[in-house]
Coordinates of C-alpha atoms and ligand atoms in Angstrom, one line a residue:
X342 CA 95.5 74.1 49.2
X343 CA 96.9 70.9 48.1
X344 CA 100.2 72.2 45.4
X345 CA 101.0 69.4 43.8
X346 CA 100.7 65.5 43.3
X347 CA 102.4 62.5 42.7
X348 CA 101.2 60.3 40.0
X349 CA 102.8 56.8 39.2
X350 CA 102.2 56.1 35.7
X351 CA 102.8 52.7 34.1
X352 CA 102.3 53.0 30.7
X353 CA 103.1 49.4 30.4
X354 CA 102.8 47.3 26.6
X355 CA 101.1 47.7 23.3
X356 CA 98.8 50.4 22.8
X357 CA 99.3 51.3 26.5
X358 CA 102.5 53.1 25.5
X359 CA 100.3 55.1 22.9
X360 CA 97.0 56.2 24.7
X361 CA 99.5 57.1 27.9
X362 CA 101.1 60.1 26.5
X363 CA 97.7 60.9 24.5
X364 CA 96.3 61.2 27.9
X365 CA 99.0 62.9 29.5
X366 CA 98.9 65.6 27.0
X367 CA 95.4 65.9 27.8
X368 CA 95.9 65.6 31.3
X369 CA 98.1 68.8 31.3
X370 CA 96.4 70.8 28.8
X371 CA 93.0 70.8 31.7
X372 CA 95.8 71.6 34.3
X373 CA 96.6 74.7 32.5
X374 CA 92.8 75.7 32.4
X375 CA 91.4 74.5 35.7
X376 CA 94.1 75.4 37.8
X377 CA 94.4 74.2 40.9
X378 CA 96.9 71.2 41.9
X379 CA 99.5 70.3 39.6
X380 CA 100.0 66.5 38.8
X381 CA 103.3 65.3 39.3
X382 CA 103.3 62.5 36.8
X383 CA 106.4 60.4 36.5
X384 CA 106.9 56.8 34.2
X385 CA 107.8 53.7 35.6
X386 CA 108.6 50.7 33.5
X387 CA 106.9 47.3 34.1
X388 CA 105.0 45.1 31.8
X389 CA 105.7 42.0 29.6
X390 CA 108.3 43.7 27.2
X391 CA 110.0 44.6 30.6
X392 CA 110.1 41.0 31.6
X393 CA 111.2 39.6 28.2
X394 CA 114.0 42.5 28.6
X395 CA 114.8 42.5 32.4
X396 CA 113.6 39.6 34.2
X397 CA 111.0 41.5 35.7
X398 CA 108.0 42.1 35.2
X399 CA 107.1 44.6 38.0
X400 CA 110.3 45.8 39.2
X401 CA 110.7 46.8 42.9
X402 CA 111.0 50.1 42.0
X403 CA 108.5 50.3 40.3
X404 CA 105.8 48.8 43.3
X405 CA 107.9 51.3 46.0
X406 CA 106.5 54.1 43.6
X407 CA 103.0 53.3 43.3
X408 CA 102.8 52.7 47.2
X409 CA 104.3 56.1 47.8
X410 CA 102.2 57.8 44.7
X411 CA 98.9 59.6 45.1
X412 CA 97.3 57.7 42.2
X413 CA 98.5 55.1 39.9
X414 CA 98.4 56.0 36.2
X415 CA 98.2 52.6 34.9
X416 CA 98.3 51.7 30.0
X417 CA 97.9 47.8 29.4
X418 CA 99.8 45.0 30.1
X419 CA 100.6 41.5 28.5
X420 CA 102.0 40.7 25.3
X421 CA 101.6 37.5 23.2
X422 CA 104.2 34.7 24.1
X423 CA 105.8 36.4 26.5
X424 CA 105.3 34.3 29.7
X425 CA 106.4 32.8 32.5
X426 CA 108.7 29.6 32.6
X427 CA 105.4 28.0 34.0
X428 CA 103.3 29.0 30.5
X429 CA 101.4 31.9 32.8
X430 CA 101.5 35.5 31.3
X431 CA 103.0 38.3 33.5
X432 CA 99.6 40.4 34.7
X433 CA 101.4 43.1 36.8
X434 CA 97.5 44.9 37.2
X435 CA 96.7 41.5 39.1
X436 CA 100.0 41.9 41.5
X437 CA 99.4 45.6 41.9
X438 CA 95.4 44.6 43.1
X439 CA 96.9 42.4 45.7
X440 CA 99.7 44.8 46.6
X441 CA 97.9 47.2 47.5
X442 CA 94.4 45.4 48.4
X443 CA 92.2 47.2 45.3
X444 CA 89.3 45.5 46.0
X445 CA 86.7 47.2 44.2
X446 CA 87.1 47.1 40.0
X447 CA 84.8 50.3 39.1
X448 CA 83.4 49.7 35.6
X449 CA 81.0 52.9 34.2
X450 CA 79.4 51.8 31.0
X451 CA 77.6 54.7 29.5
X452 CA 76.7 55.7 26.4
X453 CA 78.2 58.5 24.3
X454 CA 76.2 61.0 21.4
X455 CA 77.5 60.8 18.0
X456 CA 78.8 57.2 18.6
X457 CA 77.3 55.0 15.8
X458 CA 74.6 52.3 17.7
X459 CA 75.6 49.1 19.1
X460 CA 72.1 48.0 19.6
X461 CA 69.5 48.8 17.5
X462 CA 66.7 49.9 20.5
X463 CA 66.9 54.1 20.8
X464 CA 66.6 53.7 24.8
X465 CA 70.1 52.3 24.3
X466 CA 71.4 56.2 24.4
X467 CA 70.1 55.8 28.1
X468 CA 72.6 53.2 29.2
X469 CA 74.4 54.1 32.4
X470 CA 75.5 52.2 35.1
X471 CA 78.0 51.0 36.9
X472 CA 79.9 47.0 37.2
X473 CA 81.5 46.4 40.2
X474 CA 83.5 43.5 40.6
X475 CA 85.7 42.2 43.7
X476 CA 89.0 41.8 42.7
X477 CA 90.7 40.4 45.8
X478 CA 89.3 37.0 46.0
X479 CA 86.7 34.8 44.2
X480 CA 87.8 32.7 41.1
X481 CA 91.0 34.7 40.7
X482 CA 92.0 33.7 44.7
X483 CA 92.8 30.3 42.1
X484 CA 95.9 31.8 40.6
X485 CA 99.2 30.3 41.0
X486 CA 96.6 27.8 43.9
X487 CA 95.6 25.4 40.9
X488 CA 96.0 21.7 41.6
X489 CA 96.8 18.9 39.2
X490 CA 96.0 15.4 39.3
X491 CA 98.6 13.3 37.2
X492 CA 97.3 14.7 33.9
X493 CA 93.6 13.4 34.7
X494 CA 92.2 16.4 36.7
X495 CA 92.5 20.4 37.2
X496 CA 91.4 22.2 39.7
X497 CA 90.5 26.0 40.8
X498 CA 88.9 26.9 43.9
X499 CA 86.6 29.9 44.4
X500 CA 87.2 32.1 47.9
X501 CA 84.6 34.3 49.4
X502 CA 84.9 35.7 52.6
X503 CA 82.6 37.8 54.6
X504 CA 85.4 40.7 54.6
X505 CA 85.6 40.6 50.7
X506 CA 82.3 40.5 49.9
X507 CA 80.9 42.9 52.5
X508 CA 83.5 45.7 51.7
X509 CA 82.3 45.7 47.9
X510 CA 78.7 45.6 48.5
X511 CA 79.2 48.1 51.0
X512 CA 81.3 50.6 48.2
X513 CA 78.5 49.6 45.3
X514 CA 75.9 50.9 47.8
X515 CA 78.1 54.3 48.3
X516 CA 78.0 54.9 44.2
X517 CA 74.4 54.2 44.2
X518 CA 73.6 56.7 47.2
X519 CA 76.0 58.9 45.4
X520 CA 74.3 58.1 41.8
X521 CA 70.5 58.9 43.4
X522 CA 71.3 62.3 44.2
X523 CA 71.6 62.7 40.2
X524 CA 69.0 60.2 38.8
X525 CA 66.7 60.5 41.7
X526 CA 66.5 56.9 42.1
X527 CA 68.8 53.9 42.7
X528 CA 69.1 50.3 42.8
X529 CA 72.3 48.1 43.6
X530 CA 71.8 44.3 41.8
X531 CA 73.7 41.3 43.4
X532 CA 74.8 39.3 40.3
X533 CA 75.5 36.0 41.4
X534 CA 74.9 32.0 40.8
X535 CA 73.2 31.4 44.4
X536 CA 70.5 28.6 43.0
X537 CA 73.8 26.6 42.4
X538 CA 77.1 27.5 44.5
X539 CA 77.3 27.4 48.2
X540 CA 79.9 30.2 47.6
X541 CA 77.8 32.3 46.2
X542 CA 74.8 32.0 47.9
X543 CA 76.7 33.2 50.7
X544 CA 78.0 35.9 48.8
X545 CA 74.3 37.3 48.4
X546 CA 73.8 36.4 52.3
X547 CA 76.7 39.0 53.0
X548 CA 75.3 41.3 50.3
X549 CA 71.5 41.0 52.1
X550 CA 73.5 42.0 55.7
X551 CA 75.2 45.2 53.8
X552 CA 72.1 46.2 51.9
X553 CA 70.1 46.3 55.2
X554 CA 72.3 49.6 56.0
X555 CA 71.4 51.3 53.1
X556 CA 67.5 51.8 53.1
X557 CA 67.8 54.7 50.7
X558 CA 68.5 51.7 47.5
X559 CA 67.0 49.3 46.3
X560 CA 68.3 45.6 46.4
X561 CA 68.1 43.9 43.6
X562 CA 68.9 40.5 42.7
X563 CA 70.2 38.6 39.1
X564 CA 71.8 35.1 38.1
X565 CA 74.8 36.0 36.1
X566 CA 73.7 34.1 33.0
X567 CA 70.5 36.1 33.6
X568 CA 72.4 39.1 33.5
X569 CA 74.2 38.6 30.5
X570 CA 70.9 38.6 28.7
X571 CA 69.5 41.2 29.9
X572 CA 72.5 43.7 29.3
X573 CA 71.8 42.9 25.8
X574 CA 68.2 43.1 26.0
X575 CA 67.4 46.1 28.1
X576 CA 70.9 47.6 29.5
X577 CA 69.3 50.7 29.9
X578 CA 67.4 49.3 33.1
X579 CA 70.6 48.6 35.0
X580 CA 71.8 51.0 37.9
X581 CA 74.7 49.7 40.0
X582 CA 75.9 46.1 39.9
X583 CA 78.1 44.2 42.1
X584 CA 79.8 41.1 41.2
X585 CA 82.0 38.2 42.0
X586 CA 86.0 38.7 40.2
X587 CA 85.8 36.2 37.5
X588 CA 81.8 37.1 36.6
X589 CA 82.7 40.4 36.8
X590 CA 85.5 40.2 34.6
X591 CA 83.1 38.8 32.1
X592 CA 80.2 41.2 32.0
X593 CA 83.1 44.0 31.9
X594 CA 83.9 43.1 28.8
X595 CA 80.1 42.7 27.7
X596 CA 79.1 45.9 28.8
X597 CA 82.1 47.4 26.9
X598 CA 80.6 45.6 23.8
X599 CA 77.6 47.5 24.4
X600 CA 79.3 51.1 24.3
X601 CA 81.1 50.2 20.8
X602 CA 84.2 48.6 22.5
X603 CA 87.1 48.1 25.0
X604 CA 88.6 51.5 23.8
X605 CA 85.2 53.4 25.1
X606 CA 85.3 52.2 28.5
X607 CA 87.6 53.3 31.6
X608 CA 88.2 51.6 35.2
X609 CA 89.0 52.3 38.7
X610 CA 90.2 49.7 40.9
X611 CA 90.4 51.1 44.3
X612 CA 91.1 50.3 47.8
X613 CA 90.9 52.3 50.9
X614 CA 94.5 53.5 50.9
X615 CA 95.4 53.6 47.1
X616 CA 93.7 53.8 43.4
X617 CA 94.8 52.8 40.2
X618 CA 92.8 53.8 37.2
X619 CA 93.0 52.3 34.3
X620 CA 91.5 51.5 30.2
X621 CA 89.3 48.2 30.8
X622 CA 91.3 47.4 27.6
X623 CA 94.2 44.9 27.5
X624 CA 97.8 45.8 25.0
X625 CA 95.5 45.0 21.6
X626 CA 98.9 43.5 19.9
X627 CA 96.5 43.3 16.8
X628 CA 96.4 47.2 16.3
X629 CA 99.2 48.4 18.3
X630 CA 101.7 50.1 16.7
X631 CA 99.5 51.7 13.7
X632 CA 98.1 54.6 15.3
X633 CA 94.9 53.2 15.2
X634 CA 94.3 53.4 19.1
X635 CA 91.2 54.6 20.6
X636 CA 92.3 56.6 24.0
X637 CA 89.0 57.7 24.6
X638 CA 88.8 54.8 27.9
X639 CA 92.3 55.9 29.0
X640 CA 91.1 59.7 29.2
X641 CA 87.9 58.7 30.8
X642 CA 90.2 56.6 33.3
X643 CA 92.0 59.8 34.6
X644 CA 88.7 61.7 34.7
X645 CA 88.1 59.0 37.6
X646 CA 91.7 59.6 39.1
X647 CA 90.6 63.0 39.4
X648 CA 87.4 62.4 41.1
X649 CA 88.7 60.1 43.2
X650 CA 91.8 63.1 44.1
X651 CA 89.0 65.3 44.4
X652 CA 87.6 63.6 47.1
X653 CA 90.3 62.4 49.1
X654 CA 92.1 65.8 49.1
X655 CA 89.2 68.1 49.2
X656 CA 89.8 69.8 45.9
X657 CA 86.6 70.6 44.0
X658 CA 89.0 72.3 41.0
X659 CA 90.2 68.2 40.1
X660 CA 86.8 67.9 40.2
X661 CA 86.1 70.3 37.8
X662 CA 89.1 69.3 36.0
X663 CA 87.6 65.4 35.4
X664 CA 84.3 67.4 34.1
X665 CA 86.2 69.1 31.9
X666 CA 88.1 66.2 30.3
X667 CA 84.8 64.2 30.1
X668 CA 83.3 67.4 28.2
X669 CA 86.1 67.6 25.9
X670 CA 85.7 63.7 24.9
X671 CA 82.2 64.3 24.3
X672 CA 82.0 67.2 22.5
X673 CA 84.9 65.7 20.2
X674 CA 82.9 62.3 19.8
X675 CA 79.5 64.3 19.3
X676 CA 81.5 66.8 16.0
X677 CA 82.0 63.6 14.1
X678 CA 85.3 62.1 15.5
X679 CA 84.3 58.9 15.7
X680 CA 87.0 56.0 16.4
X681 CA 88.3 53.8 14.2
X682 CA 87.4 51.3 16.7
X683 CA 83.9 51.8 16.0
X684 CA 84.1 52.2 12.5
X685 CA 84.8 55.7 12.1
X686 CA 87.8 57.2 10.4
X687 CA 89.8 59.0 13.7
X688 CA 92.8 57.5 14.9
X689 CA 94.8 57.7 17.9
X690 CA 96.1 61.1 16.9
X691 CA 93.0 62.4 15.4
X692 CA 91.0 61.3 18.4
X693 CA 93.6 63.2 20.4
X694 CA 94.0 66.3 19.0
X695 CA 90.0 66.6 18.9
X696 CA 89.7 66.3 22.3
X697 CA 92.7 68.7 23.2
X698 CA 90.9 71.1 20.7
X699 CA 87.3 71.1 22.5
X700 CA 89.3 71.5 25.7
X701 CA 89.0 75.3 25.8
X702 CA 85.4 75.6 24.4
X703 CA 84.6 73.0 27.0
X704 CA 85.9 74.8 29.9
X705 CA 84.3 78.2 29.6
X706 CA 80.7 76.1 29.8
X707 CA 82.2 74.4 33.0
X708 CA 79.6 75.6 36.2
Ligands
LIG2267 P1 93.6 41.3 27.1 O1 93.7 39.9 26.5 O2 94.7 41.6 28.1 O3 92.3 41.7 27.6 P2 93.5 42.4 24.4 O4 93.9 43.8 24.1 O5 94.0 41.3 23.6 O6 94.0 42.2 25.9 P3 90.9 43.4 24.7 O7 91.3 44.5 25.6 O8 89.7 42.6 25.2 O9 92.0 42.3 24.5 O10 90.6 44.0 23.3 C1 90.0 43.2 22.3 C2 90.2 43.9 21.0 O11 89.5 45.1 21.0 C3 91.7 44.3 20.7 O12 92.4 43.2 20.1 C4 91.5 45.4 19.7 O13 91.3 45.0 18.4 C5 90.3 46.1 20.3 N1 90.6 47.2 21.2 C6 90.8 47.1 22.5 N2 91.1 48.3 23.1 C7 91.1 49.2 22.0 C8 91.4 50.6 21.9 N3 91.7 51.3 23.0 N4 91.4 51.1 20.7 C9 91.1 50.4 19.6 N5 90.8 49.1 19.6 C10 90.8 48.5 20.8

């Protein structure tokens, strides 16, 4: 049996530095019940305050200790006005994706009982599914690339390769074989802009050559500004998606929308040697500070570290223990403790001691 492992957490800025320990607590609270592996968890400093304060903004420590880590516990990072001599912000979750080739963004967007309503159609307590974006390449390959002309001109240029596109169709098509086993059915939906960009069109080329190996799901096909409608119209139709970076980053943020906010939905980015897991949510400067945080996305972030342990280490107790936290959450949001986020009256500590509350009850009903 696996004793024990290491876990690189960044808290990082804002309300990073408050849902981190929230989750921590949390974290080793299901420890004590499950059993099973301990998590070594250890803070490392990077982030924009750390830049405004150091120099850096992700020291070389720092990146030694996530490559050497079993997961990477990662807050928010950025702050307001804190940039680079060039005007750019410090984005050390960008660096790290590229350090460590994360090429698959893994956004779950599911709904939660007791939440108030986002949309006013009932099936909306059905939505489940899954954005995956490529974060390696596509729009984002244009950062620190962009060109100038005198003042006149900008431009950003969009890469897709055959590697970058196959490897994250081929991982979508994993979560929807995984998903089917549970919903009996699955579909994977190449989001895309292929009536207008050579690019993409090749991207759903690439996707057509992955999705041939995988006769057990369905392909599906959608134009991104398609898309975006219908996650507002009928979200709950929506399985697995796979996306380019800059449209996924996009209809990450829409699908959080749909869920009651940033603060209810979590992230994976993931490579084949390394995984970082992370809130979908940014360093909110405009709350942070008040206790008004919601942590809920940062717990449901380390649910999927401890999948993703689960699986690489063959430990079924972290996989018990990511049920567990998930329970906890919802049996906290379905008593009444509804985020301030989403209008309700529980704050960062409220939320937190809710869920470390429900832990025990929780784990007795665990399988
Ligand atoms: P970034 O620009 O890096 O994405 P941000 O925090 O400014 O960072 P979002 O993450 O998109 O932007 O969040 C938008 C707003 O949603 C925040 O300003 C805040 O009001 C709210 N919000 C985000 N996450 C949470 C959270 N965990 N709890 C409560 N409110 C949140």
């Amino acid at each position: 049996m696996t004793q024990a492992l290491d876990i690189a957490v960044l808290p990082g800025d804002g309300i990073g530095r408050e849902v981190m320990p929230a989750c921590l607590a949390i974290l080793a609270a299901a420890e004590a019940l499950t059993g099973g592996p301990a998590l070594r968890c250890t803070n490392w400093p990077a982030g924009a305050l750390h830049y405004r304060d150091h120099g850096e903004a992700l020291p070389a420590a720092t990146l030694a200790a996530c490559g050497k880590a079993d997961a990477i516990l990662f807050g928010a990072m950025g702050w307001p006005d804190i940039r680079y001599p060039d005007g750019t912000e410090p984005i050390p979750q960008l660096d790290l994706r590229m350090a460590f080739d994360l090429y698959a963004g893994v956004r779950p967007i599911r709904w939660f009982p007791g939440l108030p309503r986002v949309l006013a159609d009932p099936r909306a307590e059905q939505v489940d599914f899954v954005l995956v974006r490529e974060q390696t390449e596509g729009l984002f390959y244009a950062r620190g690339r962009g060109r100038m002309v005198d003042d006149a001109e900008a431009y950003d240029t969009m890469q897709i390769t055959r590697k970058g596109t196959a490897r994250v169709s081929e991982f979508a098509f994993r979560i929807a074989e995984r998903r089917k086993e549970r919903r009996g059915k699955a579909t994977v939906t190449c989001v895309d802009k292929s009536n207008v960009f050579a690019s993409m069109a090749f991207f759903r080329k690439v996707f057509d050559d992955v999705a041939r190996d995988h006769p057990s799901v369905a392909a599906d096909y959608a134009y991104v500004d398609a898309m975006a409608l219908n996650m507002v119209k009928k979200p709950w139709m929506l399985d697995v998606l796979v996306t380019e970076n800059m449209f996924g980053d996009i209809l990450s943020d829409l699908g959080a929308g749909l869920i009651g906010g940033m603060g209810m939905a979590p992230s994976a980015d993931i490579g084949d040697a390394h995984g970082l897991f992370q809130p979908a949510h940014g360093t909110a400067p405009d709350i942070a500070g008040q206790g008004k945080a919601n942590p809920s996305a940062m717990i449901l972030s380390a649910a999927m570290m401890l999948d993703w342990l689960a699986v690489r280490h063959s430990e079924p107790s972290l996989e018990r223990r990511a049920r567990l936290l998930e329970r906890a959450l919802e049996s906290a949001l379905a008593a009444g403790t509804v985020p301030m986020e989403i209008g309700g009256g529980a704050g960062l500590d409220e939320m937190t001691r809710a869920t470390l509350e429900a832990l025990p009850a929780a784990a007795k009903d665990l399988p």
